[in-house]
mmCIF file with all atom_site columns, C-alpha atoms in Angstrom:
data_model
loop_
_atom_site.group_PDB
_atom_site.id
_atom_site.type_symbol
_atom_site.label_atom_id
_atom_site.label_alt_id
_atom_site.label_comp_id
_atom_site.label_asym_id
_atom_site.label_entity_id
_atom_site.label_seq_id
_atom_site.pdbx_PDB_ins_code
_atom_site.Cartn_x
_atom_site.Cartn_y
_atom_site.Cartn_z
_atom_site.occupancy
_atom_site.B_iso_or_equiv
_atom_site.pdbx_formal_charge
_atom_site.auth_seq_id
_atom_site.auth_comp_id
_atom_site.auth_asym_id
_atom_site.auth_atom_id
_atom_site.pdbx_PDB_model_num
ATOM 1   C CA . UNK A 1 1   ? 0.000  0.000  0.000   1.00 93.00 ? 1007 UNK A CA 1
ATOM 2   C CA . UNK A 1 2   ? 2.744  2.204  0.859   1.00 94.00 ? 1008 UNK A CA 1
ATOM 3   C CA . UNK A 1 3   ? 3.874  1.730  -3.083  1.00 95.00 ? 1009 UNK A CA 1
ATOM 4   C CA . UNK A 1 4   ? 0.675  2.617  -4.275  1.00 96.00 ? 1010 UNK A CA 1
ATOM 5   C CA . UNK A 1 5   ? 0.531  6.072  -1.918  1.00 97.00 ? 1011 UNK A CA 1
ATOM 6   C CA . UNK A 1 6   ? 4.372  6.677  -3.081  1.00 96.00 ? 1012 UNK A CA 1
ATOM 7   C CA . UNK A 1 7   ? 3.472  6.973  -6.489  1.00 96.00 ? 1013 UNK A CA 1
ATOM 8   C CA . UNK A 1 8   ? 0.326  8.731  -6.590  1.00 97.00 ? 1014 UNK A CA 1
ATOM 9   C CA . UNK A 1 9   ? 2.285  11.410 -4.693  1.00 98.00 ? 1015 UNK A CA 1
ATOM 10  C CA . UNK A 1 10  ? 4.639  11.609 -7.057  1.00 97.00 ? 1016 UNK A CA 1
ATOM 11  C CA . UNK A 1 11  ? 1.787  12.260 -9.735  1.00 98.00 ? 1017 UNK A CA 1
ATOM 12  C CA . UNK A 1 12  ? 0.980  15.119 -7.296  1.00 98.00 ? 1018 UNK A CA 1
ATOM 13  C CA . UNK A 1 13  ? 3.885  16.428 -6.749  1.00 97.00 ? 1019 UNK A CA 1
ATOM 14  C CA . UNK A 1 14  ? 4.167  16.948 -10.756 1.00 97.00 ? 1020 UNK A CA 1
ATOM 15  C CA . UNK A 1 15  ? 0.478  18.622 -10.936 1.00 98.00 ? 1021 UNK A CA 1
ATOM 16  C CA . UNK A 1 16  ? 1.514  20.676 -8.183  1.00 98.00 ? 1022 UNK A CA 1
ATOM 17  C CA . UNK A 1 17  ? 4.852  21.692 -10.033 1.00 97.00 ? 1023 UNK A CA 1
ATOM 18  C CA . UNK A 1 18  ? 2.966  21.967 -13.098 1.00 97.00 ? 1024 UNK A CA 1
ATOM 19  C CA . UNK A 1 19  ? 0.648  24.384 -11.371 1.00 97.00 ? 1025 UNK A CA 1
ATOM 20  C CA . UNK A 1 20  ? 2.835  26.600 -9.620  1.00 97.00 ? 1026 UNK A CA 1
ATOM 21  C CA . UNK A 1 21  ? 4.479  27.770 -12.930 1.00 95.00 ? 1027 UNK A CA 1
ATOM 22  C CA . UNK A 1 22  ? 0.419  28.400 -14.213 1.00 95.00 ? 1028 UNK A CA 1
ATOM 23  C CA . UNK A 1 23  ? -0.005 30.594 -11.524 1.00 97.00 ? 1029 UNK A CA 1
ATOM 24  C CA . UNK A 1 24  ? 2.180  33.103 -12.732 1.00 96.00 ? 1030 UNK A CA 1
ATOM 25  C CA . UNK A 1 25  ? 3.671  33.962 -9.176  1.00 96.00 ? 1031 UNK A CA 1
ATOM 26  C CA . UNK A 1 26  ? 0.174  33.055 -7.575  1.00 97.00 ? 1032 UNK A CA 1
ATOM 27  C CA . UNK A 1 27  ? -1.808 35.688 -9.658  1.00 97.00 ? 1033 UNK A CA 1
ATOM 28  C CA . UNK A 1 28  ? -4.262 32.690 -11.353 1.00 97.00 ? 1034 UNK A CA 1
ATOM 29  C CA . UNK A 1 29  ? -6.905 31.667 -8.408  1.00 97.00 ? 1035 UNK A CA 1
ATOM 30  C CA . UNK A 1 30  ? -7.401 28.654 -9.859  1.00 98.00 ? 1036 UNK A CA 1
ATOM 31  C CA . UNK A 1 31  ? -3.776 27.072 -10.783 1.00 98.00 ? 1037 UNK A CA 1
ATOM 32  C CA . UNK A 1 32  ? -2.955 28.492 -7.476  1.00 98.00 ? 1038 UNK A CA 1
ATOM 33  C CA . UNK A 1 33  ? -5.635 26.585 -5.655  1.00 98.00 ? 1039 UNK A CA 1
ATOM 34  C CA . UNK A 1 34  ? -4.217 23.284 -7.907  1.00 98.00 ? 1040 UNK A CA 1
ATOM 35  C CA . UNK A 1 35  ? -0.945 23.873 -6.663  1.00 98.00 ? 1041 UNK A CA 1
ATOM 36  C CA . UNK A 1 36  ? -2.317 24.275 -2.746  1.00 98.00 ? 1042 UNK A CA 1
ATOM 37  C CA . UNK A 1 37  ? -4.158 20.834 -2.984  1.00 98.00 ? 1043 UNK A CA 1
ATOM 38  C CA . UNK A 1 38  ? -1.782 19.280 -5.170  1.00 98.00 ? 1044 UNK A CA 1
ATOM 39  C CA . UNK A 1 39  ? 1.100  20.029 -1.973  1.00 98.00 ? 1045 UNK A CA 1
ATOM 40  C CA . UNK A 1 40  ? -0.992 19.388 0.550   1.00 98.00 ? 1046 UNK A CA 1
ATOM 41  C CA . UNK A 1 41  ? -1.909 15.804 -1.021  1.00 98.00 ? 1047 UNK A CA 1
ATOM 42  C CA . UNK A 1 42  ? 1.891  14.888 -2.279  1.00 98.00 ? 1048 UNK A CA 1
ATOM 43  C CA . UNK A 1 43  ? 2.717  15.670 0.967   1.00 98.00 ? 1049 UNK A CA 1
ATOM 44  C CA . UNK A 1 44  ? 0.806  13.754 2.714   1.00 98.00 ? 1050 UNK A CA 1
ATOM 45  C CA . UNK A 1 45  ? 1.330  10.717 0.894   1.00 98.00 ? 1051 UNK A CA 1
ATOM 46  C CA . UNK A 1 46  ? 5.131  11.137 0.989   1.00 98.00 ? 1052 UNK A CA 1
ATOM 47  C CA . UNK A 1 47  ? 4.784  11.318 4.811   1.00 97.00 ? 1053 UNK A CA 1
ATOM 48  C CA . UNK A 1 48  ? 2.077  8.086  4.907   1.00 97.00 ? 1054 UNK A CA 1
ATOM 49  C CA . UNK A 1 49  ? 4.897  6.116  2.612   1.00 97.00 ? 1055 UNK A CA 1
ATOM 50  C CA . UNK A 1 50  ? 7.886  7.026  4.851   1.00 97.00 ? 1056 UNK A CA 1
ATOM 51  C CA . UNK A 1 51  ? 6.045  5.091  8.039   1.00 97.00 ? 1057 UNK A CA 1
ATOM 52  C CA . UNK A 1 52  ? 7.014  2.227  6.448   1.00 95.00 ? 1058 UNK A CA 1
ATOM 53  C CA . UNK A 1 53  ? 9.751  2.642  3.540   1.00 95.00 ? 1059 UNK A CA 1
ATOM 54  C CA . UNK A 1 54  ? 12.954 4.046  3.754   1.00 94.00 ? 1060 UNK A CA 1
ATOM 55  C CA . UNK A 1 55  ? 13.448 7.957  3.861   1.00 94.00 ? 1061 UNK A CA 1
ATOM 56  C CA . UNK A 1 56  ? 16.323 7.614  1.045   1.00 93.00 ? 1062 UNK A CA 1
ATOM 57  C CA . UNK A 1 57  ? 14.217 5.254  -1.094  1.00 93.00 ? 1063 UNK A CA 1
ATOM 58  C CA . UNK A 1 58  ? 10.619 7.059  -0.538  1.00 95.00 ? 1064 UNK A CA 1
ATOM 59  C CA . UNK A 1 59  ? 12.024 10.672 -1.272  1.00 95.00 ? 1065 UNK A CA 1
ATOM 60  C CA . UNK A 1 60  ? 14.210 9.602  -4.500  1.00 94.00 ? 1066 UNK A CA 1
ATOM 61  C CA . UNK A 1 61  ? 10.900 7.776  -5.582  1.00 94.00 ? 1067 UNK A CA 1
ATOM 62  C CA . UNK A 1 62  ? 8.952  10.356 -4.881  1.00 96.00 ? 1068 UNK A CA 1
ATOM 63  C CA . UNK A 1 63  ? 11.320 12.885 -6.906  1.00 95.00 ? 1069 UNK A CA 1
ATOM 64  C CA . UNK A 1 64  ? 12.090 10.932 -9.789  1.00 95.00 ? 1070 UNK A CA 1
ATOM 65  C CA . UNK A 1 65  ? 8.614  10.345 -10.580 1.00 95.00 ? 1071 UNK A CA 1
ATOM 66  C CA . UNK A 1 66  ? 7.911  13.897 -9.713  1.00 96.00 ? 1072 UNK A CA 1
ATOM 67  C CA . UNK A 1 67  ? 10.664 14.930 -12.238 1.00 95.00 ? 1073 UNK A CA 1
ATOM 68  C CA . UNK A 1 68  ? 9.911  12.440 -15.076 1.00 96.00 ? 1074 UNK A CA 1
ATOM 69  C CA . UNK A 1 69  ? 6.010  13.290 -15.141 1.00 97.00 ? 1075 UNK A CA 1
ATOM 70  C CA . UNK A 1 70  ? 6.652  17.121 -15.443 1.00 97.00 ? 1076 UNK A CA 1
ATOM 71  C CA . UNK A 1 71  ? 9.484  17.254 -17.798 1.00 96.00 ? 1077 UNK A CA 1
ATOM 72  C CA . UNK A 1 72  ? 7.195  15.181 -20.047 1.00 96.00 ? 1078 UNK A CA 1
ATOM 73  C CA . UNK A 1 73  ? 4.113  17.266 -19.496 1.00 96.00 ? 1079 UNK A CA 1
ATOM 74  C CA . UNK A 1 74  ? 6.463  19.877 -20.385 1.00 96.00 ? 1080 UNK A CA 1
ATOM 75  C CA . UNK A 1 75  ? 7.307  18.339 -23.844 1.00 96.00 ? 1081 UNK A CA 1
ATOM 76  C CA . UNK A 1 76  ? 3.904  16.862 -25.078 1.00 96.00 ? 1082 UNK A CA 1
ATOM 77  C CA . UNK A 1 77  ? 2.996  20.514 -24.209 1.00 95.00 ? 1083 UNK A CA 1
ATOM 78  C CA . UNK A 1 78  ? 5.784  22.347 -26.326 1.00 94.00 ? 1084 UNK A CA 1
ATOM 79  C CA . UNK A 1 79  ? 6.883  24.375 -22.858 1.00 94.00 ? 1085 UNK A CA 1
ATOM 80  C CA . UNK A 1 80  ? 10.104 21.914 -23.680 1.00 94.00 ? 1086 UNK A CA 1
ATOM 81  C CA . UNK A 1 81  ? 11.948 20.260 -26.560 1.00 95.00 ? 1087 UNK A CA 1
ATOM 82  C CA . UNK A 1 82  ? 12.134 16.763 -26.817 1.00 94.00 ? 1088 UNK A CA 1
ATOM 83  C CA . UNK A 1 83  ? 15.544 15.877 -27.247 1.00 95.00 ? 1089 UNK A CA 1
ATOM 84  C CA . UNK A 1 84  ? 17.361 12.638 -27.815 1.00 96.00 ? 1090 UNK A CA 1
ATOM 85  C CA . UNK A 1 85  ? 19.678 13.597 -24.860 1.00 95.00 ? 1091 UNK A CA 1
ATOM 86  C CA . UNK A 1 86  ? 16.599 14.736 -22.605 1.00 95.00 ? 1092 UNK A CA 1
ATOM 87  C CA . UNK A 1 87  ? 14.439 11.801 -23.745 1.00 95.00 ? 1093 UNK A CA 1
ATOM 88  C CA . UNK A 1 88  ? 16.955 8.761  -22.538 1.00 96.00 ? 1094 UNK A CA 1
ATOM 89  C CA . UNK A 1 89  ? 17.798 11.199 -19.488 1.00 96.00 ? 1095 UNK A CA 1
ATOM 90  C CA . UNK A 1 90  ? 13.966 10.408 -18.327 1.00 95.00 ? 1096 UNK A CA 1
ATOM 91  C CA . UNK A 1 91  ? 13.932 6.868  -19.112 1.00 95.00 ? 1097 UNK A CA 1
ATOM 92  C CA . UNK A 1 92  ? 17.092 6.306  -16.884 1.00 95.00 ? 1098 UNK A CA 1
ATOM 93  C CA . UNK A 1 93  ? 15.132 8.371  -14.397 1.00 94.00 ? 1099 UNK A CA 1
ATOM 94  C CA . UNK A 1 94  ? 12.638 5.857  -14.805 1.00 94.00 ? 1100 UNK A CA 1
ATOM 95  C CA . UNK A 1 95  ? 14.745 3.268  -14.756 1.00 95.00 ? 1101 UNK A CA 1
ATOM 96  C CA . UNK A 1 96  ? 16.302 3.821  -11.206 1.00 93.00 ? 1102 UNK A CA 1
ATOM 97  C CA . UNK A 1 97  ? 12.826 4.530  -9.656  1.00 90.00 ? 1103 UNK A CA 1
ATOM 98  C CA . UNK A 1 98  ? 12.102 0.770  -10.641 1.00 91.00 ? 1104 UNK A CA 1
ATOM 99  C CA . UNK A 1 99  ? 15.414 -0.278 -9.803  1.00 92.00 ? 1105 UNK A CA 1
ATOM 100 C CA . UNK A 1 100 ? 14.746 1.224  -6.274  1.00 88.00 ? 1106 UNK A CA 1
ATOM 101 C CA . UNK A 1 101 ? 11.662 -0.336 -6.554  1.00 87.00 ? 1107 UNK A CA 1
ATOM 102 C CA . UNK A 1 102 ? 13.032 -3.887 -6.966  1.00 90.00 ? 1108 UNK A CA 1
ATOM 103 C CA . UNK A 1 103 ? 15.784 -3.668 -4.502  1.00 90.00 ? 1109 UNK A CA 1
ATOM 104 C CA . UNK A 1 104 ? 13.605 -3.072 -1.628  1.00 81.00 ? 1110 UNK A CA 1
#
C-alpha cells in the first residue's frame, strides 16, 4: 500500500509543479488553488509512505517520478523540446525509480 501512496504522490507532486508555474507567481486563483491541494496531497502521501519505507528510497521515488512526469508534461505541451539527450535522461530516471523499486 505504501507503493501505491508513493506513487500517486509523485503524480501530485508533478500537478503541483505543473501548477505553480500556471499561476504566474500566484496571480491565477485557480492554478494556485491546484498547486495548494496538489502540496498538501503529495505531501501527505510522501509522509504516509515514509512510516514504512525508507526515507532515502521514498524521497528519491517520490522525486524521480515527480521529475519524469513534469518534464514530459512539459514536452507533449511544447513548454520543452524533446531531445534525444533529454528523452533517454527520463527513461534512466525511470529506470532507477524501478530499480529502487526492486531492490527493496
Amino acid at each position: 500500500m505504501a507503493w501505491a501512496i508513493l506513487i500517486a504522490s509523485g503524480v501530485l507532486e508533478a500537478v503541483w509543479a505543473t501548477a505553480l508555474s500556471a499561476s504566474k507567481n500566484f496571480k491565477r486563483p485557480v492554478a494556485s488553488v491546484v498547486f495548494a491541494v496538489a502540496l498538501a496531497g503529495s505531501m501527505a502521501g510522501l509522509a504516509y509512505a515514509m512510516k514504512s519505507l525508507p526515507t532515502g528510497t521514498a524521497y528519491a521515488v517520490w522525486v524521480g517520478i515527480g521529475a519524469v512526469l513534469t518534464a514530459t508534461w512539459a514536452i507533449v505541451t511544447g513548454q520543452e523540446r524533446a531531445t534525444l539527450a533529454r528523452v533517454f535522461l527520463l527513461v534512466g530516471l525511470i529506470g532507477c525509480v524501478v530499480g529502487l523499486k526492486a531492490v527493496s
